[in-house]
């Protein structure tokens, strides 16, 4: 069957779009859907330990969000917003600019006294390739002058920028947070590990491709942007041992799913390595490695709700989302979570 974008639409009242993160992190709500028994339970996120068992493998994405939003100006004083998407080399980046008409090839933009950039080229899809000039260590300057790239549907000011990072974030490079991980606290992770659950860390730098709206009517015409991933030998060993022994592999977030499914063979075994993936998961899809998924509630008609639909079925996913709306769950990046088992 050829699905259309409109097949993944649902009605969402604007007041259910979460503007601030839950405090504490693990106090957000949790919708648990058991695919075997077709049953739903409404819990609090810290109750997730009731559904995890010794031998499970929890796969987390340890990417760290860059303060990737920069406010620059042209030589004539025109204001330009620059969003870092992907690092090409030390000081060369692929970025999104707004407004684009001020940013032709050769245009020079100033961010601060110690940071400027020149537009080196324009991609087929309209992103800019830019070369930075930096007086000092680029990452340190960026940390000082950059802002967290919160999604446009979050209007509230973020008081603590660490709340848009997971507690296990390590390697900087993302343009957005892997938001399913925002619900974990160090204490909850310790409790999970103490119960005999193994934790495997993978890396996928989240670009805007994950969140880019699907513009094509037929979803198979949509092209995903590629994103950089790394899977260590240690992570591959943990996952592969579990697969061989029939234990569950539970992905925390759609980014962990996409990483695992990108490197899995037909038996669900994964290979260590690094590279770029543009995998697009939509129904019907046979998951090779991932057995269960912890994730947030995603935007209508997004590639993310399509991935969830590949796991739970389109009709069931829309039914669960309607149930979440009726029960006043909070949606999107700072919203509540679901656990599909």
Coordinates of C-alpha atoms in Angstrom, one line a residue:
X1 CA 0.0 0.0 0.0
X2 CA 1.2 3.5 -0.8
X3 CA 0.6 5.7 2.1
X4 CA 0.0 9.4 1.8
X5 CA 1.2 12.1 4.2
X6 CA -2.4 12.8 5.1
X7 CA -2.8 9.2 6.4
X8 CA -0.6 10.2 9.4
X9 CA -2.5 13.4 10.4
X10 CA -4.2 13.8 13.7
X11 CA -5.9 16.7 15.5
X12 CA -3.9 18.2 18.4
X13 CA -5.1 21.1 20.5
X14 CA -2.3 23.7 20.7
X15 CA -2.4 23.8 24.5
X16 CA -1.2 20.2 24.6
X17 CA 2.2 21.2 23.1
X18 CA 4.6 21.2 26.0
X19 CA 6.4 24.5 26.5
X20 CA 8.6 23.6 29.4
X21 CA 10.2 20.3 30.6
X22 CA 8.8 18.2 33.4
X23 CA 10.4 18.8 36.8
X24 CA 11.9 16.5 37.9
X25 CA 12.6 14.8 34.5
X26 CA 11.2 11.4 35.4
X27 CA 7.8 12.9 36.6
X28 CA 6.5 13.1 33.1
X29 CA 3.6 10.8 32.2
X30 CA 4.1 7.5 30.4
X31 CA 1.6 5.7 28.1
X32 CA 2.5 2.0 28.0
X33 CA 1.1 0.0 25.0
X34 CA 1.6 -3.8 25.0
X35 CA 1.4 -4.9 21.4
X36 CA 1.0 -8.6 22.4
X37 CA -2.1 -8.1 24.6
X38 CA -3.3 -4.9 22.9
X39 CA -3.6 -3.1 26.3
X40 CA -2.8 0.4 27.4
X41 CA -1.7 1.6 30.9
X42 CA -1.2 5.2 32.1
X43 CA 1.8 5.6 34.4
X44 CA 4.5 8.0 35.4
X45 CA 7.9 7.8 33.6
X46 CA 9.8 6.6 36.6
X47 CA 7.4 3.5 36.7
X48 CA 9.2 2.3 33.6
X49 CA 11.2 0.0 35.9
X50 CA 8.0 -2.1 36.3
X51 CA 8.2 -3.0 32.6
X52 CA 11.9 -3.6 32.3
X53 CA 13.4 -7.0 33.2
X54 CA 16.9 -8.3 33.9
X55 CA 18.6 -9.1 30.6
X56 CA 16.9 -6.3 28.6
X57 CA 19.3 -4.0 26.7
X58 CA 18.4 -0.3 26.8
X59 CA 20.0 1.5 23.8
X60 CA 20.6 5.2 24.3
X61 CA 21.9 7.9 22.0
X62 CA 24.7 9.9 23.7
X63 CA 24.8 12.8 21.3
X64 CA 25.0 16.3 22.8
X65 CA 23.1 19.3 21.3
X66 CA 25.3 22.1 20.1
X67 CA 24.2 25.7 21.0
X68 CA 23.6 25.7 17.2
X69 CA 21.5 28.8 16.7
X70 CA 23.5 31.9 15.8
X71 CA 22.3 35.5 15.3
X72 CA 24.5 37.2 12.7
X73 CA 24.4 40.4 10.6
X74 CA 25.5 41.3 7.1
X75 CA 27.9 44.1 6.4
X76 CA 24.9 46.3 5.7
X77 CA 23.4 45.5 9.2
X78 CA 20.8 43.1 8.0
X79 CA 19.9 40.4 10.5
X80 CA 20.4 36.7 9.7
X81 CA 19.6 33.6 11.8
X82 CA 22.1 30.7 11.2
X83 CA 21.4 27.2 12.3
X84 CA 24.2 24.7 12.3
X85 CA 23.2 21.4 10.8
X86 CA 26.2 19.3 10.0
X87 CA 30.0 19.6 10.4
X88 CA 31.9 19.0 7.2
X89 CA 35.4 19.8 8.5
X90 CA 36.7 21.8 11.5
X91 CA 35.4 25.2 10.4
X92 CA 33.2 24.2 7.4
X93 CA 29.5 23.5 8.2
X94 CA 26.2 22.9 6.4
X95 CA 23.8 25.4 7.8
X96 CA 20.3 26.7 7.4
X97 CA 19.9 30.5 7.1
X98 CA 16.9 32.8 7.4
X99 CA 16.2 34.9 5.4
X100 CA 17.9 33.1 2.5
X101 CA 17.8 36.0 0.1
X102 CA 20.5 37.8 2.1
X103 CA 22.8 34.8 1.9
X104 CA 24.2 34.4 -1.6
X105 CA 27.6 32.7 -2.2
X106 CA 30.4 35.0 -1.1
X107 CA 28.3 36.8 1.5
X108 CA 30.1 37.5 4.8
X109 CA 28.2 37.4 8.1
X110 CA 29.4 38.6 11.5
X111 CA 28.2 36.8 14.7
X112 CA 30.5 38.4 17.3
X113 CA 33.9 40.1 17.6
X114 CA 35.5 36.6 17.5
X115 CA 33.2 34.7 15.1
X116 CA 32.3 35.4 11.5
X117 CA 31.4 33.2 8.4
X118 CA 31.4 33.3 4.7
X119 CA 28.8 31.6 2.5
X120 CA 30.9 29.2 0.3
X121 CA 28.0 27.5 -1.6
X122 CA 24.4 26.5 -1.7
X123 CA 23.1 22.9 -1.8
X124 CA 20.4 21.6 -4.1
X125 CA 17.9 21.8 -1.2
X126 CA 18.8 25.4 -0.2
X127 CA 21.1 24.8 2.7
X128 CA 24.3 26.9 2.8
X129 CA 27.9 25.6 3.1
X130 CA 29.8 28.1 5.2
X131 CA 33.4 28.6 6.3
X132 CA 33.8 30.1 9.8
X133 CA 36.6 32.3 10.9
X134 CA 37.1 32.1 14.7
X135 CA 39.5 33.9 17.1
X136 CA 39.9 31.2 19.7
X137 CA 38.6 27.6 20.1
X138 CA 35.5 27.3 18.0
X139 CA 33.6 25.1 20.5
X140 CA 34.3 27.5 23.3
X141 CA 33.2 30.6 21.3
X142 CA 30.1 28.7 20.1
X143 CA 29.2 27.8 23.7
X144 CA 29.3 31.5 24.6
X145 CA 27.5 33.1 21.6
X146 CA 25.2 30.3 20.4
X147 CA 21.7 29.6 21.6
X148 CA 20.0 26.2 22.0
X149 CA 18.1 25.3 18.9
X150 CA 14.7 24.8 20.4
X151 CA 12.0 23.7 18.0
X152 CA 9.7 26.6 16.7
X153 CA 6.7 25.3 18.5
X154 CA 8.3 26.0 21.9
X155 CA 7.7 29.6 22.6
X156 CA 8.7 29.7 26.2
X157 CA 12.3 30.7 27.2
X158 CA 14.4 27.9 28.4
X159 CA 15.8 28.9 31.8
X160 CA 18.4 26.1 32.0
X161 CA 19.9 25.1 28.7
X162 CA 20.9 21.7 30.2
X163 CA 17.2 20.8 30.3
X164 CA 17.5 20.4 26.5
X165 CA 20.2 17.8 27.0
X166 CA 20.0 14.2 28.2
X167 CA 21.8 13.5 31.4
X168 CA 24.1 11.1 29.4
X169 CA 24.9 13.5 26.6
X170 CA 28.6 13.2 25.7
X171 CA 29.6 14.0 22.1
X172 CA 28.6 17.4 20.7
X173 CA 27.1 17.5 17.2
X174 CA 23.3 17.6 17.2
X175 CA 21.0 20.3 16.0
X176 CA 18.2 18.9 18.2
X177 CA 18.0 16.7 21.3
X178 CA 17.1 13.0 21.2
X179 CA 14.1 13.9 23.3
X180 CA 13.0 10.5 24.5
X181 CA 16.1 10.5 26.7
X182 CA 15.1 13.7 28.5
X183 CA 13.0 11.7 30.9
X184 CA 15.9 9.8 32.5
X185 CA 17.6 11.0 35.6
X186 CA 21.0 9.6 36.8
X187 CA 19.1 8.0 39.8
X188 CA 16.6 6.3 37.5
X189 CA 19.4 5.0 35.2
X190 CA 21.2 3.6 38.3
X191 CA 18.0 1.9 39.4
X192 CA 17.6 0.4 35.9
X193 CA 21.2 -0.9 35.8
X194 CA 20.8 -2.2 39.3
X195 CA 17.9 -4.4 38.2
X196 CA 20.0 -6.2 35.7
X197 CA 19.3 -4.2 32.6
X198 CA 22.3 -3.5 30.3
X199 CA 22.7 -0.1 28.8
X200 CA 24.4 0.3 25.4
X201 CA 25.4 3.7 24.1
X202 CA 25.3 4.6 20.4
X203 CA 25.7 8.0 18.7
X204 CA 23.6 9.6 16.1
X205 CA 23.9 13.4 15.6
X206 CA 20.4 14.6 15.1
X207 CA 20.1 16.9 12.1
X208 CA 17.0 18.7 10.9
X209 CA 16.3 15.8 8.5
X210 CA 14.6 14.0 11.3
X211 CA 12.2 16.8 11.8
X212 CA 12.0 18.2 8.3
X213 CA 8.3 18.4 7.2
X214 CA 7.2 15.8 4.7
X215 CA 6.3 17.9 1.7
X216 CA 5.5 15.2 -0.8
X217 CA 2.0 13.8 -0.9
X218 CA 3.2 10.2 -1.3
X219 CA 5.5 9.4 1.6
X220 CA 7.9 7.2 -0.4
X221 CA 8.8 10.3 -2.4
X222 CA 10.2 11.9 0.7
X223 CA 14.0 12.0 1.0
X224 CA 15.6 11.9 4.4
X225 CA 18.7 14.0 5.1
X226 CA 21.7 11.9 6.1
X227 CA 22.9 12.0 9.7
X228 CA 26.2 10.8 11.2
X229 CA 26.3 7.8 13.4
X230 CA 28.8 5.7 15.4
X231 CA 28.4 2.2 16.9
X232 CA 31.2 1.1 19.1
X233 CA 32.4 -2.5 19.4
X234 CA 31.3 -2.5 23.0
X235 CA 27.7 -1.5 22.1
X236 CA 27.6 -4.0 19.2
X237 CA 28.8 -6.8 21.6
X238 CA 26.1 -5.9 24.2
X239 CA 23.3 -5.8 21.6
X240 CA 24.5 -8.9 19.6
X241 CA 24.8 -11.0 22.8
X242 CA 21.2 -10.1 23.7
X243 CA 19.9 -10.9 20.2
X244 CA 21.6 -14.3 20.2
X245 CA 20.2 -15.1 23.7
X246 CA 16.6 -13.9 22.8
X247 CA 16.7 -10.9 25.1
X248 CA 14.9 -7.7 24.3
X249 CA 16.6 -4.7 22.7
X250 CA 14.8 -1.6 23.7
X251 CA 15.6 1.7 21.8
X252 CA 15.4 5.0 23.7
X253 CA 14.1 7.3 20.9
X254 CA 13.7 7.1 17.2
X255 CA 17.3 8.1 16.7
X256 CA 18.5 5.0 18.5
X257 CA 16.0 3.0 16.3
X258 CA 17.4 4.5 13.1
X259 CA 21.0 3.8 14.2
X260 CA 20.4 0.2 15.1
X261 CA 18.3 -0.6 12.0
X262 CA 20.9 1.1 9.8
X263 CA 23.6 -1.3 10.9
X264 CA 21.6 -4.5 11.5
X265 CA 21.7 -7.6 9.3
X266 CA 18.7 -9.8 8.6
X267 CA 19.3 -11.7 11.9
X268 CA 19.2 -8.5 13.9
X269 CA 23.0 -8.5 14.6
X270 CA 24.7 -5.1 14.3
X271 CA 28.1 -4.2 13.0
X272 CA 30.4 -1.6 14.8
X273 CA 31.5 1.4 12.7
X274 CA 30.5 4.9 11.7
X275 CA 29.0 6.6 8.7
X276 CA 26.0 8.4 7.5
X277 CA 22.4 7.1 7.4
X278 CA 19.3 8.4 5.6
X279 CA 17.1 5.4 6.6
X280 CA 13.4 6.3 6.5
X281 CA 11.2 3.8 8.4
X282 CA 7.5 3.7 7.6
X283 CA 4.9 0.9 7.4
X284 CA 5.1 -1.8 6.4
X285 CA 8.6 -2.3 7.9
X286 CA 10.1 -5.4 9.5
X287 CA 12.3 -4.4 12.4
X288 CA 15.5 -6.4 12.4
X289 CA 17.1 -5.4 15.7
X290 CA 14.7 -3.3 17.8
X291 CA 12.1 -5.1 20.0
X292 CA 10.6 -2.2 21.9
X293 CA 10.6 1.6 21.8
X294 CA 10.5 4.4 24.3
X295 CA 9.6 7.7 22.6
X296 CA 7.7 10.9 22.8
X297 CA 4.5 11.9 21.0
X298 CA 5.4 13.2 17.6
X299 CA 4.1 15.9 15.1
X300 CA 1.3 15.0 12.7
X301 CA 2.5 13.9 9.3
X302 CA 6.1 13.7 10.5
X303 CA 8.6 10.9 9.6
X304 CA 8.7 10.1 13.4
X305 CA 5.0 9.2 13.6
X306 CA 5.5 7.2 10.5
X307 CA 8.3 5.2 12.3
X308 CA 6.0 4.6 15.3
X309 CA 3.3 3.5 12.8
X310 CA 5.8 1.0 11.4
X311 CA 6.0 -0.5 14.9
X312 CA 2.4 -0.4 16.1
X313 CA 0.4 -0.1 12.8
X314 CA -0.9 3.1 11.4
X315 CA -4.5 2.7 12.7
X316 CA -3.4 1.7 16.2
X317 CA -0.9 4.6 16.4
X318 CA -3.6 7.1 15.5
X319 CA -5.9 5.5 18.0
X320 CA -3.2 5.7 20.8
X321 CA -2.6 9.4 19.9
X322 CA -6.3 10.2 20.1
X323 CA -6.3 8.4 23.5
X324 CA -3.3 10.6 24.6
X325 CA -5.1 13.7 23.4
X326 CA -8.3 12.7 25.3
X327 CA -6.2 12.1 28.4
X328 CA -4.4 15.4 28.1
X329 CA -0.9 14.1 27.6
X330 CA 1.8 16.7 26.8
X331 CA 3.2 16.5 23.3
X332 CA 6.5 16.9 21.4
X333 CA 10.0 17.6 22.6
X334 CA 9.3 18.6 26.3
X335 CA 6.2 16.4 26.4
X336 CA 5.3 13.0 27.9
X337 CA 6.5 9.6 26.8
X338 CA 5.2 6.3 25.4
X339 CA 6.6 2.8 25.8
X340 CA 5.7 0.3 23.0
X341 CA 6.5 -3.2 24.2

